[in-house]
Short mmCIF file of N, CA, C and O in Angstrom, two decimals:
data_model
loop_
_atom_site.label_atom_id
_atom_site.label_comp_id
_atom_site.label_asym_id
_atom_site.label_seq_id
_atom_site.Cartn_x
_atom_site.Cartn_y
_atom_site.Cartn_z
N GLN A 1 -2.94 -10.68 -3.68
CA GLN A 1 -3.05 -9.24 -3.84
C GLN A 1 -1.76 -8.49 -3.47
O GLN A 1 -1.33 -8.54 -2.41
N VAL A 2 -1.18 -7.77 -4.41
CA VAL A 2 -0.01 -7.02 -4.28
C VAL A 2 -0.23 -5.80 -3.48
O VAL A 2 -1.19 -5.07 -3.85
N GLN A 3 0.51 -5.63 -2.47
CA GLN A 3 0.43 -4.26 -1.67
C GLN A 3 1.88 -3.69 -1.54
O GLN A 3 2.74 -4.33 -1.24
N LEU A 4 1.85 -2.43 -1.84
CA LEU A 4 3.14 -1.72 -1.61
C LEU A 4 2.88 -0.54 -0.65
O LEU A 4 2.01 0.27 -0.83
N VAL A 5 3.72 -0.37 0.38
CA VAL A 5 3.53 0.63 1.33
C VAL A 5 4.76 1.45 1.54
O VAL A 5 5.73 0.89 2.05
N GLU A 6 4.66 2.61 1.08
CA GLU A 6 5.94 3.60 1.30
C GLU A 6 5.75 4.24 2.65
O GLU A 6 4.79 4.50 3.27
N SER A 7 6.94 4.67 3.04
CA SER A 7 6.99 5.50 4.22
C SER A 7 8.42 6.23 4.24
O SER A 7 9.29 5.97 3.50
N GLY A 8 8.52 7.26 5.06
CA GLY A 8 9.75 7.85 5.23
C GLY A 8 9.68 9.32 4.67
O GLY A 8 10.65 10.21 5.03
N GLY A 9 8.57 9.76 4.04
CA GLY A 9 8.57 11.10 3.47
C GLY A 9 8.38 12.05 4.61
O GLY A 9 7.55 11.79 5.46
N ARG A 10 8.90 13.23 4.52
CA ARG A 10 8.68 14.38 5.42
C ARG A 10 9.27 15.63 4.86
O ARG A 10 9.92 15.63 3.75
N LEU A 11 9.19 16.70 5.70
CA LEU A 11 9.82 18.00 5.33
C LEU A 11 11.30 18.00 5.80
O LEU A 11 11.59 17.64 6.88
N VAL A 12 12.17 18.35 4.77
CA VAL A 12 13.67 18.38 5.08
C VAL A 12 14.25 19.73 4.48
O VAL A 12 13.58 20.30 3.49
N GLN A 13 15.41 20.21 4.84
CA GLN A 13 15.97 21.32 4.30
C GLN A 13 16.80 20.92 3.29
O GLN A 13 17.35 19.73 3.15
N ALA A 14 17.06 21.86 2.24
CA ALA A 14 17.93 21.47 1.12
C ALA A 14 19.35 21.11 1.52
O ALA A 14 19.84 21.73 2.53
N GLY A 15 19.94 20.12 0.94
CA GLY A 15 21.35 19.71 1.28
C GLY A 15 21.15 18.52 2.33
O GLY A 15 22.21 17.92 2.28
N ASN A 16 20.07 18.27 2.88
CA ASN A 16 20.03 17.15 3.83
C ASN A 16 19.78 15.88 3.09
O ASN A 16 19.59 15.83 1.79
N SER A 17 19.66 14.77 3.81
CA SER A 17 19.39 13.48 3.35
C SER A 17 18.06 12.80 3.89
O SER A 17 17.67 13.38 4.87
N LEU A 18 17.47 11.88 3.19
CA LEU A 18 16.27 11.29 3.54
C LEU A 18 16.25 9.92 3.01
O LEU A 18 16.74 9.75 1.86
N THR A 19 15.71 8.89 3.74
CA THR A 19 15.67 7.59 3.17
C THR A 19 14.08 7.13 3.11
O THR A 19 13.44 7.13 4.21
N LEU A 20 13.62 6.77 2.11
CA LEU A 20 12.31 6.21 1.84
C LEU A 20 12.34 4.70 1.81
O LEU A 20 13.36 4.12 1.37
N SER A 21 11.32 4.13 2.27
CA SER A 21 11.12 2.62 2.31
C SER A 21 9.84 2.34 1.63
O SER A 21 8.81 3.01 1.77
N CYS A 22 9.84 1.08 1.10
CA CYS A 22 8.54 0.61 0.51
C CYS A 22 8.54 -0.96 0.78
O CYS A 22 9.46 -1.71 0.29
N VAL A 23 7.67 -1.43 1.55
CA VAL A 23 7.38 -2.77 1.86
C VAL A 23 6.41 -3.39 0.90
O VAL A 23 5.28 -2.86 0.79
N ALA A 24 6.92 -4.53 0.36
CA ALA A 24 6.04 -5.19 -0.61
C ALA A 24 5.38 -6.53 0.02
O ALA A 24 6.07 -7.15 0.78
N SER A 25 4.26 -6.82 -0.39
CA SER A 25 3.55 -8.03 0.10
C SER A 25 2.69 -8.52 -1.04
O SER A 25 2.22 -7.80 -1.93
N GLY A 26 2.46 -9.84 -1.01
CA GLY A 26 1.50 -10.42 -2.01
C GLY A 26 2.15 -10.74 -3.40
O GLY A 26 1.44 -11.08 -4.31
N LEU A 27 3.48 -10.54 -3.45
CA LEU A 27 4.07 -10.85 -4.76
C LEU A 27 4.39 -12.24 -4.98
O LEU A 27 5.08 -12.84 -4.17
N THR A 28 3.67 -12.88 -5.96
CA THR A 28 3.77 -14.32 -6.12
C THR A 28 4.69 -14.67 -7.34
O THR A 28 4.83 -15.75 -7.66
N PHE A 29 5.32 -13.70 -7.85
CA PHE A 29 6.23 -13.82 -9.04
C PHE A 29 7.59 -13.40 -8.53
O PHE A 29 7.76 -12.66 -7.61
N THR A 30 8.67 -13.83 -9.18
CA THR A 30 10.01 -13.53 -8.66
C THR A 30 10.84 -12.71 -9.57
O THR A 30 11.90 -12.24 -9.08
N ASN A 31 10.45 -12.67 -10.91
CA ASN A 31 11.26 -11.83 -11.80
C ASN A 31 10.73 -10.52 -12.04
O ASN A 31 9.83 -10.35 -12.93
N TYR A 32 11.07 -9.51 -11.31
CA TYR A 32 10.58 -8.24 -11.45
C TYR A 32 11.44 -7.11 -11.03
O TYR A 32 12.39 -7.36 -10.44
N TYR A 33 10.91 -5.88 -11.45
CA TYR A 33 11.60 -4.60 -11.02
C TYR A 33 10.78 -4.05 -9.92
O TYR A 33 9.71 -3.99 -9.94
N MET A 34 11.52 -3.37 -8.99
CA MET A 34 10.85 -2.46 -8.08
C MET A 34 11.39 -1.03 -8.35
O MET A 34 12.64 -0.88 -8.45
N GLY A 35 10.41 -0.16 -8.51
CA GLY A 35 10.94 1.17 -8.96
C GLY A 35 10.43 2.25 -8.07
O GLY A 35 9.40 2.15 -7.26
N TRP A 36 10.95 3.41 -8.17
CA TRP A 36 10.58 4.65 -7.48
C TRP A 36 10.34 5.69 -8.49
O TRP A 36 11.20 5.94 -9.36
N PHE A 37 9.11 6.37 -8.44
CA PHE A 37 8.72 7.33 -9.20
C PHE A 37 8.37 8.46 -8.39
O PHE A 37 8.08 8.45 -7.20
N ARG A 38 8.27 9.74 -9.00
CA ARG A 38 7.79 10.92 -8.25
C ARG A 38 6.94 11.79 -9.13
O ARG A 38 6.99 11.82 -10.33
N GLN A 39 6.13 12.50 -8.42
CA GLN A 39 5.17 13.46 -9.19
C GLN A 39 5.00 14.68 -8.32
O GLN A 39 4.52 14.73 -7.24
N ALA A 40 5.50 15.72 -9.01
CA ALA A 40 5.32 17.20 -8.34
C ALA A 40 4.09 17.72 -8.80
O ALA A 40 3.53 17.35 -9.89
N PRO A 41 3.54 18.73 -8.02
CA PRO A 41 2.29 19.35 -8.58
C PRO A 41 2.45 19.99 -9.87
O PRO A 41 3.36 20.64 -10.23
N GLY A 42 1.44 19.70 -10.65
CA GLY A 42 1.36 20.23 -12.06
C GLY A 42 2.41 19.65 -12.99
O GLY A 42 2.53 20.14 -14.19
N LYS A 43 3.12 18.54 -12.57
CA LYS A 43 4.06 18.04 -13.40
C LYS A 43 3.62 16.48 -13.82
O LYS A 43 3.07 15.87 -13.11
N GLU A 44 4.39 15.92 -14.80
CA GLU A 44 4.17 14.58 -15.05
C GLU A 44 4.93 13.67 -14.15
O GLU A 44 5.88 14.12 -13.53
N ARG A 45 4.44 12.57 -14.08
CA ARG A 45 5.22 11.51 -13.20
C ARG A 45 6.49 11.21 -13.73
O ARG A 45 6.72 11.09 -14.93
N GLU A 46 7.63 11.20 -12.91
CA GLU A 46 8.96 11.03 -13.41
C GLU A 46 9.59 9.80 -12.75
O GLU A 46 9.40 9.52 -11.60
N PHE A 47 10.25 9.10 -13.60
CA PHE A 47 11.01 7.96 -13.14
C PHE A 47 12.24 8.41 -12.39
O PHE A 47 13.00 9.25 -12.68
N VAL A 48 12.41 7.72 -11.27
CA VAL A 48 13.54 8.04 -10.31
C VAL A 48 14.61 7.09 -10.45
O VAL A 48 15.72 7.24 -10.58
N SER A 49 14.15 5.68 -10.03
CA SER A 49 15.23 4.68 -10.01
C SER A 49 14.48 3.42 -9.98
O SER A 49 13.30 3.23 -9.61
N SER A 50 15.14 2.30 -10.25
CA SER A 50 14.63 0.97 -10.23
C SER A 50 15.71 -0.03 -9.83
O SER A 50 16.83 0.26 -10.15
N ILE A 51 15.20 -1.27 -9.42
CA ILE A 51 16.26 -2.19 -9.14
C ILE A 51 15.61 -3.65 -9.55
O ILE A 51 14.42 -3.78 -9.46
N VAL A 52 16.52 -4.47 -10.06
CA VAL A 52 15.99 -5.86 -10.49
C VAL A 52 16.08 -6.54 -9.20
O VAL A 52 17.07 -6.78 -8.63
N TRP A 53 14.93 -7.11 -8.93
CA TRP A 53 15.01 -7.82 -7.55
C TRP A 53 15.75 -9.02 -7.51
O TRP A 53 16.36 -9.27 -6.48
N SER A 54 15.99 -9.68 -8.51
CA SER A 54 16.72 -11.01 -8.50
C SER A 54 18.22 -10.76 -8.37
O SER A 54 18.94 -11.48 -7.70
N ASP A 55 18.72 -9.60 -9.05
CA ASP A 55 20.25 -9.54 -9.07
C ASP A 55 20.68 -8.23 -8.47
O ASP A 55 22.01 -8.02 -8.64
N GLY A 56 19.77 -7.35 -8.31
CA GLY A 56 20.23 -6.03 -7.79
C GLY A 56 20.73 -5.07 -8.78
O GLY A 56 21.13 -3.90 -8.42
N THR A 57 20.61 -5.32 -10.03
CA THR A 57 20.80 -4.30 -10.98
C THR A 57 20.04 -2.93 -10.83
O THR A 57 18.83 -3.01 -10.59
N MET A 58 20.71 -1.79 -10.91
CA MET A 58 20.02 -0.58 -10.53
C MET A 58 20.12 0.33 -11.84
O MET A 58 20.95 0.36 -12.54
N TYR A 59 18.86 1.31 -11.76
CA TYR A 59 18.93 2.18 -12.83
C TYR A 59 18.42 3.54 -12.16
O TYR A 59 17.79 3.51 -11.20
N TYR A 60 18.82 4.67 -12.75
CA TYR A 60 18.51 5.99 -12.14
C TYR A 60 18.13 6.90 -13.31
O TYR A 60 18.59 6.86 -14.44
N GLY A 61 17.22 7.79 -12.89
CA GLY A 61 16.80 8.90 -13.79
C GLY A 61 18.12 9.90 -13.76
O GLY A 61 18.70 10.00 -12.68
N ASP A 62 18.16 10.70 -14.88
CA ASP A 62 19.28 11.64 -14.94
C ASP A 62 19.24 12.82 -13.81
O ASP A 62 20.28 13.13 -13.33
N SER A 63 18.10 13.05 -13.42
CA SER A 63 18.06 14.18 -12.35
C SER A 63 18.51 13.72 -10.96
O SER A 63 18.81 14.55 -10.11
N VAL A 64 18.68 12.35 -10.70
CA VAL A 64 18.99 12.04 -9.46
C VAL A 64 20.35 11.17 -9.41
O VAL A 64 20.86 10.83 -8.22
N LYS A 65 20.87 10.92 -10.51
CA LYS A 65 22.13 10.17 -10.56
C LYS A 65 23.23 10.86 -9.79
O LYS A 65 23.50 12.10 -9.88
N GLY A 66 23.83 10.05 -9.01
CA GLY A 66 24.98 10.59 -8.11
C GLY A 66 24.49 11.19 -6.80
O GLY A 66 25.24 11.29 -5.97
N ARG A 67 23.20 11.26 -6.66
CA ARG A 67 22.62 11.78 -5.43
C ARG A 67 21.78 10.78 -4.72
O ARG A 67 21.69 10.82 -3.42
N PHE A 68 21.04 9.98 -5.39
CA PHE A 68 20.06 9.01 -4.87
C PHE A 68 20.66 7.53 -5.04
O PHE A 68 21.39 7.37 -6.08
N THR A 69 20.37 6.62 -4.19
CA THR A 69 20.74 5.38 -4.18
C THR A 69 19.66 4.40 -3.89
O THR A 69 19.13 4.60 -2.87
N ILE A 70 19.38 3.48 -4.70
CA ILE A 70 18.38 2.45 -4.38
C ILE A 70 18.93 1.14 -3.95
O ILE A 70 20.12 0.75 -4.35
N SER A 71 18.28 0.59 -3.05
CA SER A 71 18.80 -0.79 -2.43
C SER A 71 17.61 -1.58 -2.15
O SER A 71 16.47 -1.03 -2.08
N ARG A 72 17.81 -2.78 -1.81
CA ARG A 72 16.74 -3.73 -1.33
C ARG A 72 17.16 -4.64 -0.24
O ARG A 72 18.36 -4.95 -0.06
N ASP A 73 16.27 -5.13 0.44
CA ASP A 73 16.44 -6.11 1.43
C ASP A 73 15.48 -7.20 1.16
O ASP A 73 14.26 -7.15 1.43
N VAL A 74 16.08 -8.16 0.61
CA VAL A 74 15.21 -9.39 0.06
C VAL A 74 14.55 -10.04 1.21
O VAL A 74 13.32 -10.34 0.99
N ASP A 75 15.09 -10.25 2.29
CA ASP A 75 14.44 -10.90 3.50
C ASP A 75 13.26 -10.12 3.92
O ASP A 75 12.37 -10.76 4.44
N LYS A 76 13.32 -8.82 3.83
CA LYS A 76 12.14 -7.85 4.39
C LYS A 76 11.36 -7.44 3.29
O LYS A 76 10.32 -6.66 3.42
N ASN A 77 11.55 -8.02 2.07
CA ASN A 77 10.71 -7.52 0.92
C ASN A 77 10.61 -6.03 0.90
O ASN A 77 9.50 -5.54 0.56
N THR A 78 11.72 -5.34 1.05
CA THR A 78 11.57 -3.88 1.18
C THR A 78 12.69 -3.19 0.23
O THR A 78 13.78 -3.75 0.10
N VAL A 79 12.30 -2.22 -0.44
CA VAL A 79 13.24 -1.32 -1.23
C VAL A 79 13.41 -0.10 -0.65
O VAL A 79 12.44 0.57 -0.02
N TYR A 80 14.61 0.48 -0.73
CA TYR A 80 14.90 1.76 -0.10
C TYR A 80 15.28 2.74 -1.10
O TYR A 80 15.98 2.39 -2.20
N LEU A 81 15.19 3.95 -0.80
CA LEU A 81 15.74 5.07 -1.69
C LEU A 81 16.42 6.10 -0.81
O LEU A 81 15.76 6.81 -0.01
N GLN A 82 17.71 5.99 -0.78
CA GLN A 82 18.55 6.93 0.06
C GLN A 82 18.83 8.22 -0.84
O GLN A 82 19.33 8.11 -1.91
N MET A 83 18.23 9.34 -0.34
CA MET A 83 18.31 10.57 -1.01
C MET A 83 19.26 11.46 -0.34
O MET A 83 18.99 11.85 0.73
N ASN A 84 20.33 11.86 -1.03
CA ASN A 84 21.36 12.81 -0.50
C ASN A 84 21.28 14.05 -1.27
O ASN A 84 20.81 14.26 -2.44
N SER A 85 21.76 15.19 -0.64
CA SER A 85 22.02 16.51 -1.33
C SER A 85 20.64 16.86 -1.95
O SER A 85 20.47 17.27 -3.05
N LEU A 86 19.61 16.75 -1.11
CA LEU A 86 18.26 17.17 -1.59
C LEU A 86 18.03 18.55 -2.10
O LEU A 86 18.67 19.52 -1.34
N LYS A 87 17.29 18.81 -3.05
CA LYS A 87 17.03 20.07 -3.58
C LYS A 87 15.60 20.41 -3.62
O LYS A 87 14.69 19.54 -3.54
N PRO A 88 15.24 21.67 -3.57
CA PRO A 88 13.85 22.05 -3.55
C PRO A 88 13.07 21.36 -4.83
O PRO A 88 11.91 20.98 -4.51
N GLU A 89 13.75 21.21 -5.91
CA GLU A 89 13.01 20.54 -7.03
C GLU A 89 12.82 19.02 -6.92
O GLU A 89 12.22 18.44 -7.67
N ASP A 90 13.35 18.50 -5.79
CA ASP A 90 13.08 17.10 -5.39
C ASP A 90 11.70 16.90 -4.74
O ASP A 90 11.25 15.84 -4.46
N THR A 91 11.07 18.09 -4.41
CA THR A 91 9.73 18.02 -3.82
C THR A 91 8.69 17.30 -4.58
O THR A 91 8.59 17.77 -5.76
N ALA A 92 8.12 16.36 -4.13
CA ALA A 92 7.22 15.50 -4.88
C ALA A 92 6.54 14.51 -3.97
O ALA A 92 7.05 14.25 -2.83
N VAL A 93 5.44 13.85 -4.53
CA VAL A 93 5.05 12.60 -3.97
C VAL A 93 5.86 11.52 -4.51
O VAL A 93 5.91 11.42 -5.85
N TYR A 94 6.41 10.63 -3.72
CA TYR A 94 7.19 9.53 -4.25
C TYR A 94 6.41 8.20 -4.09
O TYR A 94 5.90 7.92 -3.04
N TYR A 95 6.38 7.50 -5.38
CA TYR A 95 5.73 6.32 -5.39
C TYR A 95 6.61 5.03 -5.55
O TYR A 95 7.54 5.23 -6.36
N CYS A 96 6.15 4.07 -4.89
CA CYS A 96 6.93 2.78 -5.16
C CYS A 96 6.02 2.00 -6.15
O CYS A 96 4.80 1.97 -6.16
N ALA A 97 6.72 1.18 -7.10
CA ALA A 97 5.92 0.50 -8.00
C ALA A 97 6.62 -0.83 -8.36
O ALA A 97 7.95 -0.97 -8.24
N VAL A 98 5.96 -1.80 -8.89
CA VAL A 98 6.44 -3.05 -9.44
C VAL A 98 6.11 -3.47 -10.81
O VAL A 98 4.81 -3.19 -11.18
N ARG A 99 6.96 -3.96 -11.58
CA ARG A 99 6.60 -4.47 -12.85
C ARG A 99 7.32 -5.72 -13.02
O ARG A 99 8.40 -5.97 -12.70
N ARG A 100 6.56 -6.70 -13.79
CA ARG A 100 7.23 -8.01 -14.07
C ARG A 100 8.35 -7.58 -15.11
O ARG A 100 8.22 -6.68 -15.87
N ARG A 101 9.36 -8.41 -15.08
CA ARG A 101 10.53 -8.02 -15.74
C ARG A 101 10.38 -7.98 -17.23
O ARG A 101 11.05 -7.18 -17.91
N TYR A 102 9.43 -8.69 -17.81
CA TYR A 102 9.33 -8.76 -19.28
C TYR A 102 7.94 -8.04 -19.65
O TYR A 102 7.47 -8.28 -20.75
N GLU A 103 7.48 -7.27 -18.82
CA GLU A 103 6.37 -6.32 -19.16
C GLU A 103 6.89 -4.82 -19.27
O GLU A 103 7.88 -4.59 -18.73
N SER A 104 6.14 -4.07 -19.97
CA SER A 104 6.60 -2.67 -20.18
C SER A 104 6.01 -1.75 -19.07
O SER A 104 6.60 -0.68 -18.96
N GLU A 105 5.04 -2.07 -18.56
CA GLU A 105 4.31 -1.12 -17.57
C GLU A 105 4.46 -1.70 -16.11
O GLU A 105 4.47 -2.83 -15.84
N TYR A 106 4.42 -0.63 -15.24
CA TYR A 106 4.38 -0.92 -13.75
C TYR A 106 2.86 -0.95 -13.46
O TYR A 106 2.12 0.12 -13.61
N LYS A 107 2.52 -2.18 -12.96
CA LYS A 107 1.04 -2.40 -12.83
C LYS A 107 0.69 -2.17 -11.31
O LYS A 107 -0.59 -2.21 -10.96
N TYR A 108 1.64 -2.27 -10.46
CA TYR A 108 1.35 -2.20 -8.98
C TYR A 108 1.94 -0.96 -8.46
O TYR A 108 3.13 -0.82 -8.63
N TRP A 109 1.14 -0.26 -7.64
CA TRP A 109 1.64 1.05 -7.15
C TRP A 109 1.28 1.22 -5.58
O TRP A 109 0.23 0.67 -5.25
N GLY A 110 2.15 1.95 -5.02
CA GLY A 110 1.76 2.21 -3.77
C GLY A 110 1.03 3.59 -3.60
O GLY A 110 0.70 4.20 -4.55
N GLN A 111 0.71 4.03 -2.27
CA GLN A 111 -0.20 5.19 -2.19
C GLN A 111 0.63 6.49 -2.23
O GLN A 111 0.09 7.67 -2.42
N GLY A 112 1.94 6.41 -2.09
CA GLY A 112 2.82 7.46 -2.16
C GLY A 112 3.18 8.07 -0.79
O GLY A 112 2.50 7.93 0.21
N THR A 113 4.36 8.77 -0.84
CA THR A 113 4.70 9.42 0.34
C THR A 113 5.35 10.86 -0.03
O THR A 113 6.02 10.89 -1.01
N GLN A 114 5.02 11.87 0.73
CA GLN A 114 5.26 13.21 0.45
C GLN A 114 6.68 13.52 0.89
O GLN A 114 6.99 13.46 2.16
N VAL A 115 7.49 14.08 -0.04
CA VAL A 115 8.81 14.54 0.37
C VAL A 115 8.86 16.09 -0.07
O VAL A 115 8.48 16.49 -1.12
N THR A 116 9.17 16.93 1.03
CA THR A 116 9.12 18.45 0.81
C THR A 116 10.53 18.84 1.15
O THR A 116 10.87 18.56 2.28
N VAL A 117 11.22 19.60 0.17
CA VAL A 117 12.52 20.08 0.42
C VAL A 117 12.36 21.57 0.49
O VAL A 117 12.03 22.18 -0.55
N SER A 118 12.78 22.11 1.69
CA SER A 118 12.70 23.66 1.76
C SER A 118 13.89 24.14 1.45
O SER A 118 15.05 23.59 1.82
N SER A 119 14.03 25.43 0.87
CA SER A 119 15.22 26.13 0.52
C SER A 119 15.88 26.96 1.68
O SER A 119 15.18 27.11 2.69
#
């Protein structure tokens, strides 16, 4: 059973930085992406970033390019999202998710962690 547990979300002031973590367990396959998504109240879920677990290739949504950095610790089965220069519009629940590399959908999701950026 795949489990994803996010942590690190909190209230921060605009311009500050924050790092989110997501610990994965129960993954029995090796070729997959781990991704971060976010959803603000009244808005659709938005892709933030993803990383290919096997080789570290990274992808970013346009709204976070240059400010956010995704990374992974293979030994700890953990993916991180370093968020710099935070803006009020980054306020959302951030979710960690996993999809197999040759599938189109993220099938495994964490419970989310709230990030609130005050102006």
